Coordinates of C-alpha atoms in Angstrom, one line a residue:
M74 CA -200.1 54.5 102.4
H75 CA -197.0 53.5 100.4
Q76 CA -194.4 55.5 102.3
P77 CA -193.5 52.9 104.9
A78 CA -192.9 50.3 102.2
Q79 CA -190.7 52.7 100.2
R80 CA -188.8 53.6 103.3
E81 CA -188.2 50.0 104.2
H82 CA -187.1 49.2 100.7
S83 CA -184.7 52.2 100.7
D84 CA -183.3 51.1 104.1
Q85 CA -182.7 47.6 102.8
Q86 CA -180.8 49.0 99.8
R87 CA -178.6 51.2 102.0
A88 CA -177.9 48.2 104.2
K89 CA -176.7 46.1 101.3
R90 CA -174.5 48.8 100.0
L91 CA -172.9 49.3 103.5
S92 CA -172.4 45.6 103.8
R93 CA -170.6 45.5 100.4
L94 CA -168.4 48.4 101.4
L95 CA -167.4 46.7 104.7
V96 CA -166.6 43.5 102.9
C97 CA -164.4 45.3 100.4
A98 CA -162.7 47.3 103.1
A99 CA -161.9 44.2 105.0
A100 CA -160.5 42.5 101.9
V101 CA -158.1 45.4 101.0
P102 CA -155.7 45.0 104.0
V103 CA -155.6 41.2 103.5
M104 CA -154.6 41.7 99.8
L105 CA -152.0 44.3 100.8
I106 CA -150.6 42.0 103.5
A107 CA -150.5 39.1 101.1
T108 CA -148.9 41.2 98.4
G109 CA -146.4 42.6 100.8
C110 CA -145.3 39.2 102.1
S111 CA -145.1 37.7 98.7
S112 CA -143.0 40.7 97.5
D113 CA -140.6 40.6 100.5
S114 CA -140.2 36.8 100.3
G115 CA -139.3 36.9 96.6
S116 CA -136.9 39.7 97.1
G117 CA -135.2 38.0 100.0
D118 CA -134.7 34.7 98.2
S119 CA -133.3 36.5 95.1
S120 CA -131.0 38.6 97.2
A121 CA -129.7 35.6 99.2
K122 CA -129.1 33.6 96.0
D123 CA -127.3 36.6 94.4
T124 CA -125.1 37.1 97.6
A125 CA -124.3 33.3 97.8
G126 CA -123.4 33.3 94.1
L127 CA -121.2 36.3 94.5
G128 CA -119.5 34.8 97.5
A129 CA -118.7 31.6 95.7
T130 CA -117.3 33.5 92.7
T131 CA -115.2 35.7 94.9
S132 CA -113.8 32.7 96.8
A133 CA -113.0 30.9 93.6
D134 CA -111.3 33.9 92.2
A135 CA -109.3 34.4 95.4
T136 CA -108.1 30.8 95.3
A137 CA -107.1 30.9 91.7
A138 CA -105.1 34.1 92.2
A139 CA -103.4 33.0 95.5
P140 CA -99.8 34.0 95.1
V141 CA -96.9 31.4 95.5
Q142 CA -93.7 32.6 97.2
A143 CA -90.9 32.7 94.6
A144 CA -88.0 30.4 95.1
A145 CA -85.0 32.1 96.9
Y146 CA -82.3 30.6 94.7
K147 CA -82.4 31.0 90.9
K148 CA -79.2 29.2 89.8
L149 CA -76.6 26.6 90.8
P150 CA -72.8 26.9 90.9
E151 CA -70.6 25.0 88.6
P152 CA -70.7 21.5 90.2
C153 CA -67.0 20.7 89.7
A154 CA -66.0 24.0 91.3
V155 CA -68.0 23.8 94.5
L156 CA -65.0 22.4 96.5
S157 CA -61.6 24.0 97.1
K158 CA -58.4 22.4 95.9
K159 CA -57.4 21.8 99.5
T160 CA -60.6 20.0 100.3
L161 CA -60.4 17.9 97.2
T162 CA -56.8 17.1 98.0
D163 CA -57.9 15.9 101.5
L164 CA -60.8 13.8 100.3
V165 CA -59.4 12.5 96.9
P166 CA -55.6 13.0 97.1
K167 CA -54.8 11.3 93.9
G168 CA -57.8 12.6 92.0
A169 CA -58.2 16.3 93.0
T170 CA -58.0 17.3 89.4
S171 CA -60.0 14.4 88.0
G172 CA -63.5 16.0 88.4
K173 CA -65.9 14.7 85.8
E174 CA -69.1 16.7 85.4
G175 CA -72.3 14.7 84.9
A176 CA -74.6 15.3 82.0
S177 CA -77.5 17.7 82.6
S178 CA -80.2 19.1 80.3
D179 CA -80.7 22.1 82.6
V180 CA -77.6 23.3 84.4
A181 CA -79.6 25.9 86.3
S182 CA -81.7 23.2 88.0
R183 CA -79.4 20.1 88.3
G184 CA -75.8 19.3 88.2
S185 CA -73.2 16.8 89.5
C186 CA -69.5 16.1 89.6
S187 CA -67.4 13.1 90.7
W188 CA -63.8 12.5 91.6
T189 CA -61.9 9.2 91.8
S190 CA -58.6 8.6 93.7
L191 CA -56.5 5.5 93.9
D192 CA -53.4 5.7 96.0
N193 CA -51.4 2.7 95.0
N194 CA -48.8 1.4 97.5
G195 CA -47.6 -1.5 95.5
V196 CA -47.4 -4.8 97.5
K197 CA -48.8 -2.9 100.5
G198 CA -52.1 -2.4 98.8
S199 CA -54.0 0.7 97.8
Q200 CA -56.3 3.3 99.3
F201 CA -59.4 4.0 97.2
R202 CA -61.6 7.1 97.5
W203 CA -64.6 8.2 95.5
L204 CA -66.5 11.4 95.8
N205 CA -69.7 12.6 94.1
V206 CA -71.6 15.9 94.6
S207 CA -75.1 16.4 93.2
L208 CA -77.1 19.6 93.2
L209 CA -80.9 19.8 92.6
R210 CA -82.8 23.1 92.6
F211 CA -86.6 23.4 92.8
D212 CA -88.6 26.3 91.4
S213 CA -91.9 27.5 92.8
S214 CA -95.0 27.1 90.6
Q215 CA -98.7 27.8 90.9
T216 CA -99.5 24.1 90.4
Q217 CA -96.8 22.4 92.5
G218 CA -96.2 24.9 95.2
E219 CA -93.2 26.6 96.8
G220 CA -89.7 25.6 95.9
D221 CA -88.4 25.3 99.4
K222 CA -91.2 22.9 100.4
L223 CA -90.6 20.8 97.3
A224 CA -86.9 20.7 98.2
A225 CA -87.7 19.8 101.8
A226 CA -89.8 16.8 100.6
Y227 CA -86.9 15.7 98.3
Y228 CA -84.4 16.1 101.1
T229 CA -86.4 13.7 103.3
K230 CA -86.7 11.2 100.4
Q231 CA -82.9 11.3 99.9
V232 CA -82.1 10.7 103.6
R233 CA -84.5 7.8 103.7
E234 CA -83.0 6.2 100.6
A235 CA -79.5 6.5 102.2
Q236 CA -80.8 4.9 105.3
S237 CA -82.3 1.9 103.5
V238 CA -79.4 0.8 101.2
A239 CA -79.5 -3.0 100.7
G240 CA -76.6 -4.8 102.3
A241 CA -75.6 -1.9 104.5
K242 CA -74.0 -2.8 107.9
N243 CA -73.3 -0.7 111.0
A244 CA -75.6 2.1 109.7
K245 CA -75.7 5.3 111.7
S246 CA -77.4 8.7 111.1
E247 CA -76.8 12.0 112.7
P248 CA -77.8 15.6 112.1
V249 CA -75.2 18.0 110.7
A250 CA -75.1 21.6 112.1
G251 CA -74.1 24.6 110.0
A252 CA -75.0 23.1 106.6
G253 CA -78.0 25.1 105.4
D254 CA -81.5 24.8 106.7
E255 CA -81.2 21.1 107.5
A256 CA -78.7 18.4 107.0
T257 CA -78.2 14.7 107.8
A258 CA -75.1 12.4 107.6
V259 CA -75.7 8.7 107.0
R260 CA -72.8 6.3 107.2
Y261 CA -72.6 2.5 106.8
D262 CA -70.3 -0.3 105.7
L263 CA -70.9 -2.1 102.4
K264 CA -69.2 -5.3 101.3
K265 CA -68.3 -5.3 97.6
K266 CA -66.2 -7.7 95.5
E267 CA -63.2 -5.3 95.6
G268 CA -63.3 -5.1 99.4
A269 CA -65.1 -3.5 102.4
F270 CA -66.2 0.1 101.7
K271 CA -66.9 2.8 104.2
Q272 CA -69.8 4.9 102.8
Q273 CA -70.8 8.4 103.8
T274 CA -73.9 10.2 102.4
V275 CA -74.6 13.7 103.6
V276 CA -77.8 15.3 102.4
A277 CA -78.3 19.1 103.0
R278 CA -81.0 21.5 102.1
V279 CA -80.5 25.3 101.7
E280 CA -83.7 27.1 100.7
N281 CA -84.9 25.5 97.5
V282 CA -81.7 23.5 96.7
V283 CA -80.8 20.0 97.9
V284 CA -77.1 18.9 98.0
T285 CA -76.3 15.2 98.2
L286 CA -72.6 14.4 98.8
D287 CA -71.5 10.7 98.5
Y288 CA -68.1 9.8 99.8
N289 CA -66.7 6.3 100.2
G290 CA -63.3 4.7 100.8
A291 CA -61.7 1.3 101.1
G292 CA -58.4 -0.3 101.7
L293 CA -57.6 -2.7 98.9
A294 CA -55.2 -5.6 98.4
G295 CA -54.4 -5.9 102.0
E296 CA -54.3 -2.2 102.8
K297 CA -56.0 -1.1 106.1
A298 CA -59.6 0.1 105.9
P299 CA -60.0 3.9 106.4
S300 CA -61.6 5.2 109.6
A301 CA -65.4 5.8 109.2
D302 CA -65.2 8.7 111.7
T303 CA -62.4 10.4 109.7
L304 CA -64.4 9.9 106.4
T305 CA -67.6 11.2 107.9
K306 CA -65.9 14.3 109.4
A307 CA -64.4 15.1 106.0
A308 CA -67.7 14.6 104.2
E309 CA -69.5 16.9 106.6
K310 CA -66.9 19.6 106.2
A311 CA -67.2 19.3 102.4
V312 CA -71.0 19.5 102.3
K313 CA -70.8 22.8 104.3
E314 CA -68.4 24.1 101.6
V315 CA -70.9 23.1 98.9
V316 CA -73.8 24.8 100.6
A317 CA -71.7 27.9 100.9
A318 CA -71.0 27.7 97.2
V319 CA -74.7 27.5 96.4
T320 CA -75.4 30.6 98.5
S321 CA -72.5 32.5 97.0
A322 CA -73.6 31.7 93.5
N323 CA -76.9 33.5 94.2
G324 CA -75.4 36.5 95.9
T325 CA -75.6 37.7 99.5
G326 CA -78.7 36.4 101.3
G327 CA -79.4 34.1 98.4
G328 CA -79.7 36.8 95.7
G329 CA -83.2 35.5 94.9
T330 CA -86.3 37.7 94.9
T331 CA -88.9 37.1 97.6
A332 CA -91.7 38.7 95.7
P333 CA -94.7 36.5 95.2
S334 CA -95.1 34.7 91.9
T335 CA -98.6 34.6 90.4
S336 CA -97.8 33.1 87.1
A337 CA -97.4 29.3 86.8
S338 CA -95.8 29.7 83.4
A339 CA -93.1 31.8 84.9
S340 CA -91.9 28.9 87.0
P341 CA -90.8 25.8 85.2
S342 CA -91.8 22.4 86.6
S343 CA -89.7 20.9 89.4
P344 CA -86.7 19.0 88.1
T345 CA -86.2 15.3 88.6
P346 CA -82.8 13.9 89.5
S347 CA -80.6 13.0 86.6
K348 CA -78.9 9.6 86.3
S349 CA -75.6 11.3 87.1
A350 CA -76.9 11.9 90.6
S351 CA -77.4 8.2 91.5
K352 CA -76.6 7.0 95.0
G353 CA -73.1 6.6 96.5
A354 CA -71.6 3.2 96.9
S355 CA -73.6 1.6 94.0
A356 CA -72.5 4.5 91.8
S357 CA -68.9 4.4 92.6
P358 CA -66.6 3.1 89.9
S359 CA -64.9 -0.2 90.4
P360 CA -61.3 0.3 91.6
S361 CA -60.3 -2.9 89.9
A362 CA -60.8 -1.1 86.6
T363 CA -57.8 1.1 87.5
K364 CA -54.4 -0.5 86.7
K365 CA -51.8 -0.6 89.5
S366 CA -48.4 0.9 88.7

């Protein structure tokens, strides 16, 4: 009598257990999938962040350690010995031995020398000549860059200054071949109280050294003015001689190492021009200060 009821109750119990098993079985894959996605996502983000951080660090380290090419020339020649006696006799005939070296706090980086000539012809007047050679050498440094590039920038500045002298007349500029890596001659006429001066400024760069040669002349007290063409030709010849002296002072091929420099402290800061290297006509001494014989 009671068997059908018991069987029905037993069947209901089994059905409930089966239902619970099916629900749990269905839940397990969902949990596994959720856990797997969560794990992969977290791992990916962390890996990406770590990789990005490593890349930034590596890039910063590479930038900080980027080598700077060492300057080719390490020294300068004696400024009053850069021109031969013959050249000085041609340019400053009465002052070939009158070279006066300018003051310098660092002779390996900057130097200058000037010569004055007054050829007095009595009542026929006088021929005045003034010559100045200045040398400026730039070192490479981690903070300022390569010496030759610094020199190139200064070379451009010197040429522009020579081309923009106040009161200059009949100005003319031309490139000079065979004088280092680049060279420009600037010439003009300049009226001064002593007379009309013919000014020549030749700027040349060889590697990390800039040479500025100022040469002017005038006919005084009725003497005929010198030829600008003749003075410019003489100045260009002289600057080539100075460039050769710079190269010779550093040995064949410059004598400077080309190995990269990685230490900023090993390269002193770039020099600034000394007062003794001031520009041509304005820097030339007054011929009236020299007594006539």
